[in-house]
Amino acid sequence: MEFVRSETRGLVAWLTIDRPKKLNALSVEVMRELTEALDAAERDDAVKVVVLTGGERAFSVGYDIAQEVEMGVSTAEQWHAGLANNIGLTMKVWSLDKPVIGAISGWCLAGGCELAMACDLLVATEDAQFGEPEIRFGSGPVTLLMPFLLGQKATNELLYTGDVVDAARALELGMINRVVAPAELEATVDRLAAKIALTPLSILRYTKRALTRAYEAMGLRDAVEANHDIAAVLNSADTPERAEFTELVATKGLRAALAWRDERYSRVD
């Protein structure tokens, strides 16, 4: 694989998103390789726990915006088809029949944040940053997990403002389980995974099934599916801000478009 590295450590499969020059942006190719790696780990009965991680600078900054612009995705129908792939990957992690631990460093944003939230447990470094800033250029959350994990008021604030929070705040909100120093991340996750792996695989599978079904009984999967339809319309909405952002990506590059987006919001911080 070109963008995903797989390593088996005893009873634990470590899957690493490896696209550092793009801060692990989730391109079509990355999502395809990660799906294949997750499928392989799920099939392997020698694996009891899966760890999903990225690099030191970023777990993932979300879906590859430049690729979306290059592909010319614009209509609600086109967005609906494209978002199906994004949602499919996140829900693959959510429903994998083995526990998934996310090991997070650096940026964890937008679709990357959703992918992380789909993990069963999250351990983050002190420099980790979480959020869904895509609302600021006319997009929105693709896989709507946050209301079920954080509650109404925290979710509303994050998704209305597009604010990004640090690891300490994410811990307060219940988004993550632990915060550690960068040098301690791998060892901490290794110990946690080893403890979980002591449980028989069949018990882990049924326990995870019970936990995911509890949230789905509360309407999580229905909310995700409903948001799929809404997100397709939202992403195709004709707003001046979205048009300006897309034009900047096409003509000056993603960095310039993000600088324009963030400058607008810095005036009121």
Short mmCIF file of N, CA, C and O in Angstrom, two decimals, residues 129-184:
data_model
loop_
_atom_site.label_atom_id
_atom_site.label_comp_id
_atom_site.label_asym_id
_atom_site.label_seq_id
_atom_site.Cartn_x
_atom_site.Cartn_y
_atom_site.Cartn_z
N GLN A 129 -5.06 18.66 18.35
CA GLN A 129 -6.09 19.69 18.12
C GLN A 129 -7.27 19.03 17.41
O GLN A 129 -7.09 18.36 16.40
N PHE A 130 -8.48 19.26 17.94
CA PHE A 130 -9.68 18.60 17.42
C PHE A 130 -10.72 19.64 16.98
O PHE A 130 -10.89 20.67 17.63
N GLY A 131 -11.46 19.31 15.93
CA GLY A 131 -12.55 20.19 15.54
C GLY A 131 -13.03 19.91 14.14
O GLY A 131 -12.46 19.09 13.40
N GLU A 132 -14.12 20.60 13.78
CA GLU A 132 -14.71 20.49 12.45
C GLU A 132 -14.86 21.89 11.85
O GLU A 132 -15.95 22.44 11.75
N PRO A 133 -13.73 22.48 11.42
CA PRO A 133 -13.74 23.85 10.91
C PRO A 133 -14.32 23.99 9.52
O PRO A 133 -14.41 25.12 9.01
N GLU A 134 -14.75 22.90 8.89
CA GLU A 134 -15.24 22.98 7.52
C GLU A 134 -16.49 23.84 7.39
O GLU A 134 -16.80 24.34 6.30
N ILE A 135 -17.22 24.03 8.49
CA ILE A 135 -18.40 24.90 8.45
C ILE A 135 -18.02 26.30 8.00
O ILE A 135 -18.82 27.03 7.42
N ARG A 136 -16.77 26.68 8.22
CA ARG A 136 -16.31 28.05 7.94
C ARG A 136 -16.16 28.35 6.46
O ARG A 136 -16.02 29.50 6.08
N PHE A 137 -16.16 27.32 5.62
CA PHE A 137 -16.11 27.60 4.19
C PHE A 137 -17.33 27.03 3.46
O PHE A 137 -17.34 26.93 2.24
N GLY A 138 -18.35 26.67 4.22
CA GLY A 138 -19.59 26.26 3.57
C GLY A 138 -19.77 24.77 3.44
O GLY A 138 -20.53 24.31 2.59
N SER A 139 -19.08 24.00 4.27
CA SER A 139 -19.28 22.56 4.29
C SER A 139 -19.87 22.19 5.66
O SER A 139 -20.42 23.05 6.35
N GLY A 140 -19.75 20.95 6.06
CA GLY A 140 -20.30 20.55 7.34
C GLY A 140 -19.90 19.14 7.67
O GLY A 140 -19.28 18.44 6.86
N PRO A 141 -20.24 18.66 8.87
CA PRO A 141 -19.87 17.30 9.27
C PRO A 141 -20.51 16.28 8.34
O PRO A 141 -21.68 16.40 7.98
N VAL A 142 -19.75 15.28 7.96
CA VAL A 142 -20.25 14.26 7.04
C VAL A 142 -20.90 13.11 7.81
O VAL A 142 -22.02 12.71 7.53
N THR A 143 -20.18 12.59 8.81
CA THR A 143 -20.70 11.51 9.64
C THR A 143 -21.05 12.09 11.00
O THR A 143 -20.17 12.38 11.80
N LEU A 144 -22.32 12.26 11.26
CA LEU A 144 -22.78 13.03 12.42
C LEU A 144 -22.76 12.17 13.68
O LEU A 144 -23.78 11.66 14.14
N LEU A 145 -21.56 12.04 14.27
CA LEU A 145 -21.39 11.29 15.50
C LEU A 145 -21.35 12.19 16.74
O LEU A 145 -21.70 11.75 17.83
N MET A 146 -20.92 13.43 16.57
CA MET A 146 -20.63 14.29 17.70
C MET A 146 -21.80 14.47 18.67
O MET A 146 -21.59 14.47 19.89
N PRO A 147 -23.05 14.63 18.22
CA PRO A 147 -24.14 14.82 19.18
C PRO A 147 -24.28 13.66 20.17
O PRO A 147 -24.68 13.86 21.32
N PHE A 148 -23.94 12.46 19.73
CA PHE A 148 -24.08 11.29 20.59
C PHE A 148 -22.90 11.13 21.54
O PHE A 148 -23.02 10.47 22.58
N LEU A 149 -21.76 11.72 21.20
CA LEU A 149 -20.57 11.55 22.00
C LEU A 149 -20.31 12.71 22.95
O LEU A 149 -19.77 12.52 24.04
N LEU A 150 -20.71 13.92 22.56
CA LEU A 150 -20.42 15.10 23.37
C LEU A 150 -21.65 15.72 24.02
O LEU A 150 -21.53 16.47 24.97
N GLY A 151 -22.81 15.45 23.49
CA GLY A 151 -24.00 16.11 23.99
C GLY A 151 -24.34 17.36 23.18
O GLY A 151 -23.56 17.83 22.34
N GLN A 152 -25.51 17.92 23.47
CA GLN A 152 -26.06 18.97 22.61
C GLN A 152 -25.28 20.27 22.65
O GLN A 152 -24.91 20.82 21.61
N LYS A 153 -25.04 20.82 23.82
CA LYS A 153 -24.48 22.17 23.91
C LYS A 153 -23.05 22.23 23.37
O LYS A 153 -22.70 23.16 22.63
N ALA A 154 -22.21 21.27 23.74
CA ALA A 154 -20.84 21.27 23.23
C ALA A 154 -20.82 21.08 21.72
O ALA A 154 -20.06 21.75 21.00
N THR A 155 -21.66 20.17 21.23
CA THR A 155 -21.73 19.94 19.79
C THR A 155 -22.19 21.19 19.06
O THR A 155 -21.61 21.58 18.03
N ASN A 156 -23.23 21.84 19.58
CA ASN A 156 -23.73 23.04 18.92
C ASN A 156 -22.65 24.10 18.80
O ASN A 156 -22.47 24.73 17.74
N GLU A 157 -21.90 24.32 19.87
CA GLU A 157 -20.86 25.35 19.84
C GLU A 157 -19.78 25.01 18.82
O GLU A 157 -19.36 25.86 18.02
N LEU A 158 -19.33 23.76 18.81
CA LEU A 158 -18.26 23.38 17.89
C LEU A 158 -18.71 23.42 16.43
O LEU A 158 -17.95 23.85 15.55
N LEU A 159 -19.95 23.01 16.16
CA LEU A 159 -20.39 22.93 14.77
C LEU A 159 -20.95 24.26 14.26
O LEU A 159 -20.98 24.47 13.04
N TYR A 160 -21.39 25.15 15.13
CA TYR A 160 -21.81 26.48 14.67
C TYR A 160 -20.62 27.40 14.43
O TYR A 160 -20.64 28.25 13.54
N THR A 161 -19.57 27.26 15.25
CA THR A 161 -18.42 28.17 15.16
C THR A 161 -17.28 27.62 14.32
O THR A 161 -16.47 28.40 13.79
N GLY A 162 -17.16 26.30 14.23
CA GLY A 162 -15.99 25.71 13.58
C GLY A 162 -14.74 25.81 14.42
O GLY A 162 -13.62 25.62 13.91
N ASP A 163 -14.89 26.10 15.72
CA ASP A 163 -13.73 26.23 16.59
C ASP A 163 -12.97 24.91 16.73
O ASP A 163 -13.56 23.82 16.64
N VAL A 164 -11.68 25.03 16.95
CA VAL A 164 -10.81 23.89 17.19
C VAL A 164 -10.39 23.91 18.66
O VAL A 164 -10.06 24.97 19.20
N VAL A 165 -10.43 22.75 19.33
CA VAL A 165 -10.09 22.69 20.75
C VAL A 165 -8.83 21.85 20.95
O VAL A 165 -8.52 20.96 20.15
N ASP A 166 -8.11 22.17 22.03
CA ASP A 166 -6.90 21.40 22.32
C ASP A 166 -7.24 20.11 23.06
O ASP A 166 -8.41 19.85 23.40
N ALA A 167 -6.23 19.30 23.32
CA ALA A 167 -6.46 18.00 23.93
C ALA A 167 -7.06 18.11 25.33
O ALA A 167 -7.91 17.29 25.71
N ALA A 168 -6.63 19.10 26.08
CA ALA A 168 -7.16 19.26 27.44
C ALA A 168 -8.66 19.52 27.40
O ALA A 168 -9.43 18.95 28.19
N ARG A 169 -9.10 20.38 26.49
CA ARG A 169 -10.53 20.67 26.36
C ARG A 169 -11.28 19.47 25.81
O ARG A 169 -12.40 19.17 26.25
N ALA A 170 -10.68 18.76 24.87
CA ALA A 170 -11.31 17.56 24.33
C ALA A 170 -11.53 16.52 25.42
O ALA A 170 -12.54 15.81 25.45
N LEU A 171 -10.59 16.42 26.36
CA LEU A 171 -10.74 15.50 27.48
C LEU A 171 -11.90 15.93 28.37
O LEU A 171 -12.70 15.10 28.81
N GLU A 172 -12.01 17.22 28.64
CA GLU A 172 -13.11 17.74 29.45
C GLU A 172 -14.47 17.43 28.80
O GLU A 172 -15.44 17.13 29.49
N LEU A 173 -14.52 17.51 27.49
CA LEU A 173 -15.77 17.29 26.77
C LEU A 173 -16.13 15.82 26.64
O LEU A 173 -17.24 15.48 26.23
N GLY A 174 -15.19 14.94 26.97
CA GLY A 174 -15.44 13.51 26.83
C GLY A 174 -15.18 12.98 25.43
O GLY A 174 -15.58 11.86 25.10
N MET A 175 -14.49 13.77 24.60
CA MET A 175 -14.18 13.34 23.24
C MET A 175 -13.07 12.29 23.24
O MET A 175 -13.03 11.42 22.37
N ILE A 176 -12.14 12.39 24.19
CA ILE A 176 -11.01 11.49 24.25
C ILE A 176 -10.90 10.89 25.65
O ILE A 176 -11.52 11.37 26.60
N ASN A 177 -10.08 9.83 25.78
CA ASN A 177 -9.94 9.13 27.06
C ASN A 177 -8.75 9.60 27.89
O ASN A 177 -8.84 9.69 29.11
N ARG A 178 -7.64 9.87 27.23
CA ARG A 178 -6.42 10.22 27.95
C ARG A 178 -5.60 11.22 27.15
O ARG A 178 -5.66 11.24 25.92
N VAL A 179 -4.82 12.04 27.89
CA VAL A 179 -3.85 12.94 27.28
C VAL A 179 -2.48 12.58 27.82
O VAL A 179 -2.30 12.43 29.04
N VAL A 180 -1.52 12.41 26.92
CA VAL A 180 -0.16 12.03 27.32
C VAL A 180 0.86 12.90 26.60
O VAL A 180 0.55 13.56 25.61
N ALA A 181 2.07 12.88 27.10
CA ALA A 181 3.17 13.56 26.41
C ALA A 181 3.44 12.85 25.08
O ALA A 181 3.22 11.64 24.97
N PRO A 182 3.88 13.58 24.07
CA PRO A 182 4.14 12.94 22.77
C PRO A 182 5.02 11.71 22.85
O PRO A 182 4.75 10.71 22.16
N ALA A 183 6.03 11.74 23.68
CA ALA A 183 6.95 10.61 23.78
C ALA A 183 6.30 9.38 24.42
O ALA A 183 6.84 8.26 24.31
N GLU A 184 5.16 9.58 25.07
CA GLU A 184 4.51 8.48 25.79
C GLU A 184 3.35 7.86 25.02
O GLU A 184 2.75 6.88 25.46
#
